[in-house]
Tab-separated table of C-alpha atoms in Angstrom:
chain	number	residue	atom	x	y	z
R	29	UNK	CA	160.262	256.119	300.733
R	30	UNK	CA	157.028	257.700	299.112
R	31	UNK	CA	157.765	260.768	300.549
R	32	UNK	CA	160.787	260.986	298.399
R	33	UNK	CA	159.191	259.437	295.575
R	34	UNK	CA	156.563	261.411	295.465
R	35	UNK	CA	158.999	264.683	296.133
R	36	UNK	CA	161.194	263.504	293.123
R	37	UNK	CA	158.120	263.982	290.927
R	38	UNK	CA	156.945	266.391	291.443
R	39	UNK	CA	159.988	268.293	291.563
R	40	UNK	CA	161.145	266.871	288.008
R	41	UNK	CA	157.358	267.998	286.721
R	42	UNK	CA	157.425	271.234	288.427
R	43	UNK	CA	160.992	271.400	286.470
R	44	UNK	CA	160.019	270.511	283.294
R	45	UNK	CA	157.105	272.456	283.444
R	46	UNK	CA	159.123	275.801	284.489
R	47	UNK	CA	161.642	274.973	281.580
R	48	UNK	CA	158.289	275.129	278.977
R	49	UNK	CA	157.277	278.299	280.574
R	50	UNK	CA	160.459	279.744	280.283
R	51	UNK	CA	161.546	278.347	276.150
R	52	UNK	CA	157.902	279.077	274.719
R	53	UNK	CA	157.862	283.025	275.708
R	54	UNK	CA	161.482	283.733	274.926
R	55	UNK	CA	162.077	282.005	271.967
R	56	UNK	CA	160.302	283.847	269.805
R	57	UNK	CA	160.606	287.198	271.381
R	58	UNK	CA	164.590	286.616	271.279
R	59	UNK	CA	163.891	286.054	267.768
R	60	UNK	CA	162.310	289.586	267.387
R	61	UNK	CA	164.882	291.200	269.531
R	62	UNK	CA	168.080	289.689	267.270
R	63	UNK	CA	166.652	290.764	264.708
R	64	UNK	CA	166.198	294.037	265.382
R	65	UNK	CA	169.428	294.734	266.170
R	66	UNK	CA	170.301	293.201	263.040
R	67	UNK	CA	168.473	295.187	261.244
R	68	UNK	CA	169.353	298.245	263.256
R	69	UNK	CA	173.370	297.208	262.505
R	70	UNK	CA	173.060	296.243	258.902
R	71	UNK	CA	173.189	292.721	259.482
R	72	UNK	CA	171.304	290.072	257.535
R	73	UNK	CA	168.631	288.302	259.698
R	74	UNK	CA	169.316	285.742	261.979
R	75	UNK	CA	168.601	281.881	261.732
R	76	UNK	CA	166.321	280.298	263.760
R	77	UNK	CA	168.154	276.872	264.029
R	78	UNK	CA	170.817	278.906	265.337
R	79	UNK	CA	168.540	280.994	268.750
R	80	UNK	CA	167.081	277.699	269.137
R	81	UNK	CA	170.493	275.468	269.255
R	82	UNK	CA	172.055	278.544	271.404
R	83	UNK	CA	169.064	278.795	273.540
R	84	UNK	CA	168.860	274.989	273.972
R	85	UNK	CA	172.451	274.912	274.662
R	86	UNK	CA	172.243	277.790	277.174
R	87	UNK	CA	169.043	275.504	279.208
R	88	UNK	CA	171.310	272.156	278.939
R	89	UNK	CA	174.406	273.869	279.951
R	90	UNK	CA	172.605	275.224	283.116
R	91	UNK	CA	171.108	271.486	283.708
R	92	UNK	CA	174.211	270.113	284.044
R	93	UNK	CA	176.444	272.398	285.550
R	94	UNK	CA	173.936	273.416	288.427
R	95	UNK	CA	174.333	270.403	290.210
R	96	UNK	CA	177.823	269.905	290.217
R	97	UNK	CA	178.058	273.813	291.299
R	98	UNK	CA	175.482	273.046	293.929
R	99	UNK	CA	176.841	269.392	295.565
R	100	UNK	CA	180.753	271.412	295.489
R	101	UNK	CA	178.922	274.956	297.265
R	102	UNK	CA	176.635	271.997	299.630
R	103	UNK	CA	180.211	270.016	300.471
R	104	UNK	CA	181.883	273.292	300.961
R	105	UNK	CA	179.441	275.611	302.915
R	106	UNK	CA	176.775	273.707	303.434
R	107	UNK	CA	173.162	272.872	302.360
R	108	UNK	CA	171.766	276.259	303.910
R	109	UNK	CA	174.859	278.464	302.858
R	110	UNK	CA	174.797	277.726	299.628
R	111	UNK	CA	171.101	277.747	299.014
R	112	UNK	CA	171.645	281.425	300.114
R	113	UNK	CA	174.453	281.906	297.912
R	114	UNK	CA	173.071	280.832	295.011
R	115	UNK	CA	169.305	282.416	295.341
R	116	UNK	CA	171.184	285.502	295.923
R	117	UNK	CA	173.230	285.052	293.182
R	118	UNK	CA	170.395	284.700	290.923
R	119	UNK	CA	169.185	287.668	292.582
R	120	UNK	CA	171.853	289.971	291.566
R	121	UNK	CA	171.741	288.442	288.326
R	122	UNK	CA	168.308	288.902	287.465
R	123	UNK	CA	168.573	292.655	289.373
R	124	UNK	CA	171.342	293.898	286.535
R	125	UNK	CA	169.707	292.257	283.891
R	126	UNK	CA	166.997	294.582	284.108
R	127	UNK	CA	169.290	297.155	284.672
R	128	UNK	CA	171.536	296.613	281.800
R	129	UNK	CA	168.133	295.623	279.618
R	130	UNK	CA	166.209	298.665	280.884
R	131	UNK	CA	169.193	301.366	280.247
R	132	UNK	CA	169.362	299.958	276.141
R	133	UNK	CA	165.917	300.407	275.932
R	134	UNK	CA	164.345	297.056	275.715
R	135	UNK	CA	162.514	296.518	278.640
R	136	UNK	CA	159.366	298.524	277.130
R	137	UNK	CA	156.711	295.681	276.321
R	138	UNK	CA	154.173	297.392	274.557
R	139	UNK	CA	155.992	297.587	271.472
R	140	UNK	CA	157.307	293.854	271.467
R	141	UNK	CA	153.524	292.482	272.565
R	142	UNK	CA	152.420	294.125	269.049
R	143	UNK	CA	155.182	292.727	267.232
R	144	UNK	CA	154.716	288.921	268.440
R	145	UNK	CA	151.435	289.239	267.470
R	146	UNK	CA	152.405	290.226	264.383
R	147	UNK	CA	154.728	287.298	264.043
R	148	UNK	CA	154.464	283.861	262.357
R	149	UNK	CA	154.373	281.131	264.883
R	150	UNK	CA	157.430	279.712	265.842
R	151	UNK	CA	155.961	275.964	263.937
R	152	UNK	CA	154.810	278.334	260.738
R	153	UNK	CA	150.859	277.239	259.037
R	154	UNK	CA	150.006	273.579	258.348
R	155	UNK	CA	150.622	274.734	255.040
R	156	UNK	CA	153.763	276.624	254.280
R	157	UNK	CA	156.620	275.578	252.497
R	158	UNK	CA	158.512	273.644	254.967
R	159	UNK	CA	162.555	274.214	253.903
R	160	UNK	CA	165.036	272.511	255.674
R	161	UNK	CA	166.527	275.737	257.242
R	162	UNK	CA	163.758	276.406	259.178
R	163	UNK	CA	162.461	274.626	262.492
R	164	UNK	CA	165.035	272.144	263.220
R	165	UNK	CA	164.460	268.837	261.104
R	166	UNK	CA	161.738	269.055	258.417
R	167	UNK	CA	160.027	265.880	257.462
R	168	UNK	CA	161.669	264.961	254.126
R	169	UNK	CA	164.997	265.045	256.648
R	170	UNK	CA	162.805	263.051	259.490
R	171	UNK	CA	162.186	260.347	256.725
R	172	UNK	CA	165.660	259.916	255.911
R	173	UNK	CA	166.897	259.517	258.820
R	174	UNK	CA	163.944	257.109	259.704
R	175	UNK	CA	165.006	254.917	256.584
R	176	UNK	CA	168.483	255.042	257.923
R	177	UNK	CA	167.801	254.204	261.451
R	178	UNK	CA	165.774	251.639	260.195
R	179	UNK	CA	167.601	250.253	257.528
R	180	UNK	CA	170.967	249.549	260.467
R	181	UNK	CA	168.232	248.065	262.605
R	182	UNK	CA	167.537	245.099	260.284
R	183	UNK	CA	170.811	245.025	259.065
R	184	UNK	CA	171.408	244.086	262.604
R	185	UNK	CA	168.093	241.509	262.899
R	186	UNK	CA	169.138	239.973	259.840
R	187	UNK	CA	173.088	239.223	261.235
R	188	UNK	CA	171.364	238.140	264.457
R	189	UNK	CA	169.120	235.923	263.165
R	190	UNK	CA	172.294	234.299	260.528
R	191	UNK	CA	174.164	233.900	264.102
R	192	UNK	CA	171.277	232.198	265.512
């Protein structure tokens, strides 16, 4: 039993660790890339809230629809089979990627390294104007919806304790 215990853990850090490493890098750099091509097209910048609900979306979709791909592929082929089948599909995935990413031009880093460093911070300084369309919920939102949550909670302690 601890052997499994202590595999569960450290698979589910090693997994929420690899899902940091992969959202801090790209976030921001997807940012600069979208917007490039908006710029490029004529198209008015894109939102933040937006990459970052898409990208989230993208990571949650994955979470939830690997396993039930991998149990059907396990019940169908087998544990081994379809560990090869799906590294190898990754494989191929990742291989065009970079082909289909290297052909338009944007696998060149040099260029993108300057511009992150050029960029704001995906959180912004302790001291900017914090607007509600920028990085998810800002904290005039956080308080309302603190007051709210709140506010049903002891609407519910005060019918409990009218019950009681």
């Amino acid at each position: 039993f601890m052997a499994t215990w202590a595999w569960q853990v450290i698979a589910l850090f090693c997994l929420g660790l690899t899902t940091a490493f992969a959202m801090v890098p790209v976030v921001p750099l997807m940012i600069n890339l979208l917007n490039e091509k908006a710029q490029t097209t004529g198209r008015p910048s894109v939102d933040e809230d937006q990459v970052l609900s898409f990208t989230w979306m993208a990571f949650t979709l994955g979470e939830l629809g690997g396993p039930l791909v991998g149990s059907y592929l396990a019940e169908v082929c087998g544990f081994a089979r379809s560990a090869y089948l799906v590294g190898s599909f990754i494989l191929v995935t990742v291989a065009i990627t970079c082909v289909l990413l290297g052909c338009s031009g944007q696998c060149s880093c040099c260029g993108r390294r300057e511009a992150a460093l050029l960029d704001q911070p995906l959180l912004g300084e302790p001291d900017d104007d914090i607007t509600p369309r920028r990085h998810g919920t800002d904290m005039p939102s956080a308080l309302a919806i603190t007051r709210a949550v709140s506010g049903s909670f002891s609407r519910v302690r005060t019918a409990s304790r009218e019950l009681a």
